[in-house]
PDB file of C-alpha atoms in Angstrom:
ATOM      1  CA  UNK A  17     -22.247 -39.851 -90.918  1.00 53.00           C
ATOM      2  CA  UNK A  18     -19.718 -40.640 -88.468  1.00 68.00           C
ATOM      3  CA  UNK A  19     -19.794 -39.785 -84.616  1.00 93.00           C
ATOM      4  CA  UNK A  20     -22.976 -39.295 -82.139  1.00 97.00           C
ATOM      5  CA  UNK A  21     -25.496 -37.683 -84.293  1.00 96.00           C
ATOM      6  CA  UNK A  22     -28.735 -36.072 -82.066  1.00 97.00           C
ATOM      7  CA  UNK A  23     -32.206 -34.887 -83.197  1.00 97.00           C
ATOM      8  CA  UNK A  24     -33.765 -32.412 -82.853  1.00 97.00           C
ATOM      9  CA  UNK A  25     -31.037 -30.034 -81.956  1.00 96.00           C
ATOM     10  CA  UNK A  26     -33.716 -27.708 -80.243  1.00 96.00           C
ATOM     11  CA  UNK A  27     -37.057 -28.523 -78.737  1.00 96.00           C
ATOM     12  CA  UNK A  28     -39.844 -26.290 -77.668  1.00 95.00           C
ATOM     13  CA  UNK A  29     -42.538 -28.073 -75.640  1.00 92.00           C
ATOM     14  CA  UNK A  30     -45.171 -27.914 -73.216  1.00 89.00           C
ATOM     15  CA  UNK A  31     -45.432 -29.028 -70.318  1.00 88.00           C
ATOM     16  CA  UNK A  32     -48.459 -31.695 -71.228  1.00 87.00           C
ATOM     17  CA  UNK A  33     -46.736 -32.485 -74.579  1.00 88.00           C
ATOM     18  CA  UNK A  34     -45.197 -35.876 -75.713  1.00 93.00           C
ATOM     19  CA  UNK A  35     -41.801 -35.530 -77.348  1.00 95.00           C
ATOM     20  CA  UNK A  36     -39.035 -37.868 -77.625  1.00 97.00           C
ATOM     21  CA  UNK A  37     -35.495 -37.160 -78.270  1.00 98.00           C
ATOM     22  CA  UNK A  38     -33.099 -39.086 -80.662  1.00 98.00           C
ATOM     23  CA  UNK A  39     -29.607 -40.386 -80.495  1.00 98.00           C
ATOM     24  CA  UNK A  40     -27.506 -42.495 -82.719  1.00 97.00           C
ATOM     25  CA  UNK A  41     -23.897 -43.716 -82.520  1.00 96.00           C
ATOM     26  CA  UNK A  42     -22.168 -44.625 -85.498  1.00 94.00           C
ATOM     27  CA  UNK A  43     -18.763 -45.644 -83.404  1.00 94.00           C
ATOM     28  CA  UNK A  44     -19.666 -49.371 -82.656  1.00 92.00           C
ATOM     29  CA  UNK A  45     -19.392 -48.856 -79.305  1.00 92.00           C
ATOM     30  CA  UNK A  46     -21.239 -51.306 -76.649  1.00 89.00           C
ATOM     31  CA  UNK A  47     -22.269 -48.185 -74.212  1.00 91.00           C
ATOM     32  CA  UNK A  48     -24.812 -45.127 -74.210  1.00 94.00           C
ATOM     33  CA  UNK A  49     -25.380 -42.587 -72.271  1.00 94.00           C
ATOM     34  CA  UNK A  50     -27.943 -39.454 -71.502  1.00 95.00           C
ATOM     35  CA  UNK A  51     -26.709 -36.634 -69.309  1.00 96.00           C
ATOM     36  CA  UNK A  52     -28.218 -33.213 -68.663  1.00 96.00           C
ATOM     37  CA  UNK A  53     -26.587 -30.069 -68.246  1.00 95.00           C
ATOM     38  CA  UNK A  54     -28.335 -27.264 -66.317  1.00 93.00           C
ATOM     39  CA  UNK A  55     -26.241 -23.795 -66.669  1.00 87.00           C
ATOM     40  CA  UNK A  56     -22.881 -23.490 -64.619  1.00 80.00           C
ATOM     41  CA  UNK A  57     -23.766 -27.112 -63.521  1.00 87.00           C
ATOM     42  CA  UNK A  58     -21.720 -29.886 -64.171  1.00 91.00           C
ATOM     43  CA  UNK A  59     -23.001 -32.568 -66.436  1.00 93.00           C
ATOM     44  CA  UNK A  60     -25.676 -34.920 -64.355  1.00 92.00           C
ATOM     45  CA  UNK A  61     -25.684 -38.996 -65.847  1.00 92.00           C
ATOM     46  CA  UNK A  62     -29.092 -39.977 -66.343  1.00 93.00           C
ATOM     47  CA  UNK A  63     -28.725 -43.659 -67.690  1.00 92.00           C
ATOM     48  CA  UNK A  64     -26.631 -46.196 -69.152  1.00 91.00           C
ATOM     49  CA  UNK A  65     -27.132 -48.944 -71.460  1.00 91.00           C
ATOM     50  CA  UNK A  66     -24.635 -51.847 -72.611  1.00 85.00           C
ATOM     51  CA  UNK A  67     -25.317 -53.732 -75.150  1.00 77.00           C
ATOM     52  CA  UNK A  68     -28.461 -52.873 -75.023  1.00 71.00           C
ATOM     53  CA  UNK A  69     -29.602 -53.112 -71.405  1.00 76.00           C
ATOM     54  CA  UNK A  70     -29.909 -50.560 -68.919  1.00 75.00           C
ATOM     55  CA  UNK A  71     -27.069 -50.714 -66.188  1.00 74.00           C
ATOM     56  CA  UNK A  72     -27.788 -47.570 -64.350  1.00 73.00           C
ATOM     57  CA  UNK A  73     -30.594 -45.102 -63.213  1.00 72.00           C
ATOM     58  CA  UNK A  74     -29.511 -42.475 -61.489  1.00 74.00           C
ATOM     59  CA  UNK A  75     -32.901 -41.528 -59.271  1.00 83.00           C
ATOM     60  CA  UNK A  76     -34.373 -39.848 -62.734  1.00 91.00           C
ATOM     61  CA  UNK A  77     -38.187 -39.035 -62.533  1.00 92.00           C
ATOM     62  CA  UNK A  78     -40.298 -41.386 -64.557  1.00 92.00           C
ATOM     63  CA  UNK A  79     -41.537 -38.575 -66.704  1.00 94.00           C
ATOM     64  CA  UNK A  80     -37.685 -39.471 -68.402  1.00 95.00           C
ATOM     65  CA  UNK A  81     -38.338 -42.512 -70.150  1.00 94.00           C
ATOM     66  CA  UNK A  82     -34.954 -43.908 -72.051  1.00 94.00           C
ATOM     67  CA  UNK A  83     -35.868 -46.608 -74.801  1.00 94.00           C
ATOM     68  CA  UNK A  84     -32.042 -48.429 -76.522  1.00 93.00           C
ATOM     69  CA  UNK A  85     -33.799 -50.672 -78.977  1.00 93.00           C
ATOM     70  CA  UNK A  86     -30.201 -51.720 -80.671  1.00 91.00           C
ATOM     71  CA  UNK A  87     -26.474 -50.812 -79.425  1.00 89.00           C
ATOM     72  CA  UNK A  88     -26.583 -47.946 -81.955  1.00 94.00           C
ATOM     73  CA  UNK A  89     -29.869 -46.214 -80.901  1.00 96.00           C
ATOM     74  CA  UNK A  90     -31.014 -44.391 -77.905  1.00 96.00           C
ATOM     75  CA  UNK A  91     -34.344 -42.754 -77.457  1.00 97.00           C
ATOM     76  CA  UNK A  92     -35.381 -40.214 -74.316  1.00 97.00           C
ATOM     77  CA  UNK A  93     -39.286 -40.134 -74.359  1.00 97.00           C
ATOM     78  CA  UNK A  94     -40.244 -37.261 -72.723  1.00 96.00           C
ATOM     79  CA  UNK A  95     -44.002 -36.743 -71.044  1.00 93.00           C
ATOM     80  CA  UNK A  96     -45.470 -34.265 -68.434  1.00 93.00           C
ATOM     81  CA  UNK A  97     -42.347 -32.069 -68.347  1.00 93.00           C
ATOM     82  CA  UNK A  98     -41.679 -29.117 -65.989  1.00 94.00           C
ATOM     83  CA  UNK A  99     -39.934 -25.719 -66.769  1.00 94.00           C
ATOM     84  CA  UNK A 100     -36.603 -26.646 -64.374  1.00 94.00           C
ATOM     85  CA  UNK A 101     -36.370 -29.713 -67.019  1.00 95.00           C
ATOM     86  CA  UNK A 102     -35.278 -26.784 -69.411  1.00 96.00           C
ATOM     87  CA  UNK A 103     -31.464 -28.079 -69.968  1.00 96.00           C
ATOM     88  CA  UNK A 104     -28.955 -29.364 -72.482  1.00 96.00           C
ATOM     89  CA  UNK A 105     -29.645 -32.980 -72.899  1.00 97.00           C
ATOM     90  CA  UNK A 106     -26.311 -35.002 -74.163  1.00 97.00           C
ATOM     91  CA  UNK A 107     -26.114 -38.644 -75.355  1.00 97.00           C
ATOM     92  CA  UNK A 108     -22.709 -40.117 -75.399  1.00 96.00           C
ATOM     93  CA  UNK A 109     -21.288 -43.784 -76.154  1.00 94.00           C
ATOM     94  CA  UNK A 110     -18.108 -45.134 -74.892  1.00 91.00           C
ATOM     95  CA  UNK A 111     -16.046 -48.456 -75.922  1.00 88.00           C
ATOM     96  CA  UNK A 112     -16.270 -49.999 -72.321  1.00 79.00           C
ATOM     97  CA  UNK A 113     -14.496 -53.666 -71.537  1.00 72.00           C
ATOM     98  CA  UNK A 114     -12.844 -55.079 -68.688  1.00 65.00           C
ATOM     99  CA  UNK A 115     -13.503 -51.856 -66.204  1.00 63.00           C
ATOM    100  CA  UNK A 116     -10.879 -50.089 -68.284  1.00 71.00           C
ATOM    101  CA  UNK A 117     -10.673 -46.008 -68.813  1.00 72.00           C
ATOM    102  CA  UNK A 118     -14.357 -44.725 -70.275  1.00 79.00           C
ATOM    103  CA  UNK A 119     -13.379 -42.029 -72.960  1.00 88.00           C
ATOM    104  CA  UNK A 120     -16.948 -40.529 -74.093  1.00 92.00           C
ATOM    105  CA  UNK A 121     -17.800 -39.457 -77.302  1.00 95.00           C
ATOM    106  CA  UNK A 122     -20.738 -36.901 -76.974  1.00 97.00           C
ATOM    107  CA  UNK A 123     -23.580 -35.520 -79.878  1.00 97.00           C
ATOM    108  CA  UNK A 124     -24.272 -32.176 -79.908  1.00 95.00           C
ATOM    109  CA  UNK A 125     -27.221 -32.323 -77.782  1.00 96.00           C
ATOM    110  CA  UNK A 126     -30.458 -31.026 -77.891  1.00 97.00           C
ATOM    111  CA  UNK A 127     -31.592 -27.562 -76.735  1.00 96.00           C
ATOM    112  CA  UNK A 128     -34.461 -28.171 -74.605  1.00 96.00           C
ATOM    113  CA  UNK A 129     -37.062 -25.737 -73.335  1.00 96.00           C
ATOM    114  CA  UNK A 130     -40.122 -26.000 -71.363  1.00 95.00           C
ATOM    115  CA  UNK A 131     -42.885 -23.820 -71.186  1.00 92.00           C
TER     116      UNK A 131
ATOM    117  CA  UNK B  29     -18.896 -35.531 -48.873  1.00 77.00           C
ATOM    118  CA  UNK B  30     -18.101 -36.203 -52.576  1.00 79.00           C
ATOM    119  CA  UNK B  31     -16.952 -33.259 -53.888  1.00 86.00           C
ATOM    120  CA  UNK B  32     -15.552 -32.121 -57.527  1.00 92.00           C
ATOM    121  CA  UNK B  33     -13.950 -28.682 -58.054  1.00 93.00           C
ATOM    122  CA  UNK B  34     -12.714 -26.583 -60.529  1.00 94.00           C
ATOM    123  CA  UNK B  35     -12.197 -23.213 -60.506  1.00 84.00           C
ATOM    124  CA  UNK B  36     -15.516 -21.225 -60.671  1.00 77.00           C
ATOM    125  CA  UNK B  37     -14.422 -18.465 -61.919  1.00 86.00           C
ATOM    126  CA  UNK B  38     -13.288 -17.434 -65.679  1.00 92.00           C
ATOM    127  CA  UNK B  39      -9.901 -17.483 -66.330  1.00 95.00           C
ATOM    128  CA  UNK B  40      -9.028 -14.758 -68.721  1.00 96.00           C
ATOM    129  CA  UNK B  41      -5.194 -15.061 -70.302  1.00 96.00           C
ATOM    130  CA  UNK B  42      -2.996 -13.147 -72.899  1.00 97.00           C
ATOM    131  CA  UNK B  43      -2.528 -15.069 -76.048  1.00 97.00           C
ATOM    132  CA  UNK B  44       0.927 -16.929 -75.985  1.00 97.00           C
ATOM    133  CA  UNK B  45       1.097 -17.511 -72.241  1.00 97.00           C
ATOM    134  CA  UNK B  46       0.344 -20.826 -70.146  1.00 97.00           C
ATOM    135  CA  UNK B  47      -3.175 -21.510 -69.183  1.00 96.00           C
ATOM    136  CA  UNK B  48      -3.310 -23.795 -65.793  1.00 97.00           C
ATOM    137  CA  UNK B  49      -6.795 -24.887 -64.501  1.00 97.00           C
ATOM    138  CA  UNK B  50      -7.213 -27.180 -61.728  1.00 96.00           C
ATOM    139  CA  UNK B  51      -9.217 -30.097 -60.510  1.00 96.00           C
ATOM    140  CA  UNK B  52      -9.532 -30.570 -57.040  1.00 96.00           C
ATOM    141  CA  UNK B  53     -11.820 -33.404 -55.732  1.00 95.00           C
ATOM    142  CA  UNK B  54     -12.877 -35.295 -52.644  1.00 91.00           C
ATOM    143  CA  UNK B  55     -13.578 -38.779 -51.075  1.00 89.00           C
ATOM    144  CA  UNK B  56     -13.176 -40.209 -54.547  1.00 88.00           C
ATOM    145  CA  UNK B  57     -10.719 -42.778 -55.576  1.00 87.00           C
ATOM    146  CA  UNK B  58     -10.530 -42.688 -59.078  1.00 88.00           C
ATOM    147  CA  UNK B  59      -8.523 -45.222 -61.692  1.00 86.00           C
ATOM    148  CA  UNK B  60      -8.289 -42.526 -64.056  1.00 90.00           C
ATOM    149  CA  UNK B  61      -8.776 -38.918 -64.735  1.00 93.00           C
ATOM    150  CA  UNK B  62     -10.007 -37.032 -67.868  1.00 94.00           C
ATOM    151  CA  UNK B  63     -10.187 -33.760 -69.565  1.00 97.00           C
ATOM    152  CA  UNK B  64     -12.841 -32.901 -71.966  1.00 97.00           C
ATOM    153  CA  UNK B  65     -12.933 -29.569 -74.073  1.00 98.00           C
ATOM    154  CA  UNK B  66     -17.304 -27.641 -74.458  1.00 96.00           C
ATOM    155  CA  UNK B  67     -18.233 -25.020 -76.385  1.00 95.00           C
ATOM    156  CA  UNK B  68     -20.833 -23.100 -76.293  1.00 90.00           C
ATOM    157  CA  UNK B  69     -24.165 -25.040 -77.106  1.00 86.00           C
ATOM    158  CA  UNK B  70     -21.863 -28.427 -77.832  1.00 91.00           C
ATOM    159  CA  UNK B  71     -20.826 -31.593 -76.490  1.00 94.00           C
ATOM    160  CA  UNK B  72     -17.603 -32.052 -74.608  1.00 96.00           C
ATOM    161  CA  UNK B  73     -15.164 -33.211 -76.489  1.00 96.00           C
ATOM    162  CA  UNK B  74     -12.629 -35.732 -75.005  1.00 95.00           C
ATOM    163  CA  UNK B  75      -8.824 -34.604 -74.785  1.00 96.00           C
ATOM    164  CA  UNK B  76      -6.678 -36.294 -72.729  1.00 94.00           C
ATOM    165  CA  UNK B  77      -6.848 -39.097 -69.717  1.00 93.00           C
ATOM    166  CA  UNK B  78      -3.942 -39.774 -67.387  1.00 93.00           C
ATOM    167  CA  UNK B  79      -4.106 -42.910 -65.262  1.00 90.00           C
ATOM    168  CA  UNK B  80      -3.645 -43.048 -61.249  1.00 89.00           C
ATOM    169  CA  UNK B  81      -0.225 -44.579 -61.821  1.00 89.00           C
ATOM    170  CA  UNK B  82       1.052 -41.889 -63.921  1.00 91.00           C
ATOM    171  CA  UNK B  83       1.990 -38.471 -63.101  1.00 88.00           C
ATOM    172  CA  UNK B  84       2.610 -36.369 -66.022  1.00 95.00           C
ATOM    173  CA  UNK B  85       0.836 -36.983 -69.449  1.00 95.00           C
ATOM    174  CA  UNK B  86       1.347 -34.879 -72.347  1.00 96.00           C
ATOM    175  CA  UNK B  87       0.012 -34.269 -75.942  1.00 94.00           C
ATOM    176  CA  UNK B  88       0.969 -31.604 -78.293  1.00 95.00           C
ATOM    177  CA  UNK B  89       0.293 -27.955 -76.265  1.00 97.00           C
ATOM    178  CA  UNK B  90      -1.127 -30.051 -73.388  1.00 97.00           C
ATOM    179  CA  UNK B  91      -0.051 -31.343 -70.207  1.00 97.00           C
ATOM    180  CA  UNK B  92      -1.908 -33.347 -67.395  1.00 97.00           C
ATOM    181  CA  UNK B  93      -0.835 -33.715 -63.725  1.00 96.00           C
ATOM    182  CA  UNK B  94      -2.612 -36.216 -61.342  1.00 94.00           C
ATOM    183  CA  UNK B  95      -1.443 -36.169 -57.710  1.00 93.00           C
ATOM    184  CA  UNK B  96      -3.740 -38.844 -55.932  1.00 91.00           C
ATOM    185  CA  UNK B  97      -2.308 -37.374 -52.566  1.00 92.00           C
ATOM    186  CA  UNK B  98      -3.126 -34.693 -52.938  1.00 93.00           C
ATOM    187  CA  UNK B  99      -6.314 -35.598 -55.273  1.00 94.00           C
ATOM    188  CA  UNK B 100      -5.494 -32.582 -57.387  1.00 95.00           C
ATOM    189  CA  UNK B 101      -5.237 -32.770 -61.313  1.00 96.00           C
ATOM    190  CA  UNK B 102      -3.881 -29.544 -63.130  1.00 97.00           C
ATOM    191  CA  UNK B 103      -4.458 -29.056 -66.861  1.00 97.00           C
ATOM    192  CA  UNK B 104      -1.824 -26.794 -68.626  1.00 97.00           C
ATOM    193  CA  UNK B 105      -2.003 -25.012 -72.465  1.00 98.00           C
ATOM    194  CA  UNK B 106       1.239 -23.216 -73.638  1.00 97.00           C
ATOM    195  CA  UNK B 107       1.604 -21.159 -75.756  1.00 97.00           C
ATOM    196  CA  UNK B 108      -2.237 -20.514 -75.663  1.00 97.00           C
ATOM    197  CA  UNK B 109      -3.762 -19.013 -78.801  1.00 97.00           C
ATOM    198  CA  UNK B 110      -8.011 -17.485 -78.621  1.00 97.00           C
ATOM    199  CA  UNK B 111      -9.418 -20.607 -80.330  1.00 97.00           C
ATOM    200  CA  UNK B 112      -8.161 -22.510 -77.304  1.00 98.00           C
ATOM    201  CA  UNK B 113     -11.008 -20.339 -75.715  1.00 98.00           C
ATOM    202  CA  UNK B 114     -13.932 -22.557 -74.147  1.00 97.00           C
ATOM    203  CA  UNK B 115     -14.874 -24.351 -71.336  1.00 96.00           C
ATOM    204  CA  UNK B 116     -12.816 -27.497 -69.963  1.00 97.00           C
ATOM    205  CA  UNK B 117     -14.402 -29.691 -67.602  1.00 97.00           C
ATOM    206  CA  UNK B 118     -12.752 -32.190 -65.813  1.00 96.00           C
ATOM    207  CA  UNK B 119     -13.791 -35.963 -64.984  1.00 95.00           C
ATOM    208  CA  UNK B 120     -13.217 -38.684 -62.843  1.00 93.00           C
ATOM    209  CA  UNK B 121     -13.062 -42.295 -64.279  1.00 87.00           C
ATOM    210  CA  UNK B 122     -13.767 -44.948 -62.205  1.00 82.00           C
ATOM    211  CA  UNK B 123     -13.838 -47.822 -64.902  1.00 77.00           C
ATOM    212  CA  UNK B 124     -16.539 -49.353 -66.228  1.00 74.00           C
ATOM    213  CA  UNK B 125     -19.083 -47.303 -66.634  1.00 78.00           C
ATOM    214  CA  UNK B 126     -19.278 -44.649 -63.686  1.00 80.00           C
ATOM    215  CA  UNK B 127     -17.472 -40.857 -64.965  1.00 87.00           C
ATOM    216  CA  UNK B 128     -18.171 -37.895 -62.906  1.00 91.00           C
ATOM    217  CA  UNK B 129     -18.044 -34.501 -64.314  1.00 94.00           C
ATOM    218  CA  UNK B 130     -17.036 -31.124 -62.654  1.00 94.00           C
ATOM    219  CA  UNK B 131     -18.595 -28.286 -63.726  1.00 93.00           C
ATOM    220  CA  UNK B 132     -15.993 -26.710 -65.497  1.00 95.00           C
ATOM    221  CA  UNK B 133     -13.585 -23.385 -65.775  1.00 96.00           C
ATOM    222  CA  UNK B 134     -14.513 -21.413 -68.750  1.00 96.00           C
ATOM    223  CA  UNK B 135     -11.007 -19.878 -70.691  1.00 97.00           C
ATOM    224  CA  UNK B 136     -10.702 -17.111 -72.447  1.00 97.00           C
ATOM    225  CA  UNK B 137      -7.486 -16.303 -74.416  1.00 97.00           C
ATOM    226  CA  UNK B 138      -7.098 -12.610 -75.700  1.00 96.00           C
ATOM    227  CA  UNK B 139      -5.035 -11.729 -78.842  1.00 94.00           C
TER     228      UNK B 139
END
């Protein structure tokens, strides 16, 4: 597989459910990202890891937990969920040295809906 | 306040003619600019990036304009065809790791 692969592609939960939402980058890039889109809004950054650690948390809620066990891998555990959380969730990774341009490669993103 | 536009309405265009959509932002300084490509129920796809220093940048049907006086970028497709239908979102690059996103201008090109 080449690219940023996501699973699932659509998720139905409730709001006390436990789900977790999987990313992989098969790029060798040092960077990865999870954004949300809400309709006719523009994409929100979540986090960021590099190499590994996490380099940015932009005020999520902790029911968003964000797991990167290895540069390739990036996990969003999701727990206690509310409907507004319904959104598209995108993971990205990005070749990032020297504070130079950040192109993004996104996955497909998962569908997610919360009932 | 920080501010990222792009035109909220759709942008509907005859096949053939020049599409130009337009990024306006504020009280940003940003190294570089981009321009991604979404359709529906996808991830944005990267197209082109033009850096503060440069003022035109061009690749195949595209062109990219970055005025950092006027903190404007425009974003043209000639000789547009309906698969160049979608939505384009702009974004600001600020090096390292820190992009911002407007929300985008959705296209559609009729045959």
């Amino acid at each position: 597989e080449t690219g940023v692969t996501q699973t699932p592609r659509h998720l139905v939960m409730g709001m006390t459910n436990k789900k977790s939402l999987k990313c992989e980058q098969h790029l060798g890039h040092n960077a990865m990202y999870w954004y949300k889109q809400s309709a006719k809004k523009p994409l929100e950054l979540m986090f960021v890891y590099n190499f590994k650690e996490q380099t940015e948390n932009n005020s999520v809620p902790s029911r968003f937990s964000p797991e990167c066990p290895n540069s390739s891998h990036l996990f969003l555990h999701l727990h206690t969920l509310q409907p507004e959380d319904s959104a598209l969730y995108l993971c990205a990774s990005s070749q990032v040295k020297d504070y130079r341009d950040n192109e993004q490669f996104f996955g497909p993103g998962t569908r997610l809906t919360v009932l | 306040s920080q501010k990222i536009e792009q035109n909220s309405e759709a942008l509907n265009i005859q096949e053939g003619k020049t599409a130009t959509l337009t990024c306006n932002y504020t009280n940003y300084s940003p190294a570089y600019l981009q321009w991604y490509r979404q359709d529906p129920g996808r991830g944005p796809v990267f197209l082109l990036l033009i850096r503060e220093n440069e003022k035109e940048k061009r690749k195949e049907r595209l062109k990219v304009t970055f005025d950092t006086t006027l903190k404007q970028s425009l974003f043209h497709i000639t000789a547009s065809q309906p698969a160049d239908s979608a939505t384009y979102l702009c974004a600001l690059d600020f090096g390292g790791f820190k992009t911002i996103f407007g929300a985008g201008t959705r296209l559609f090109v009729k045959a």
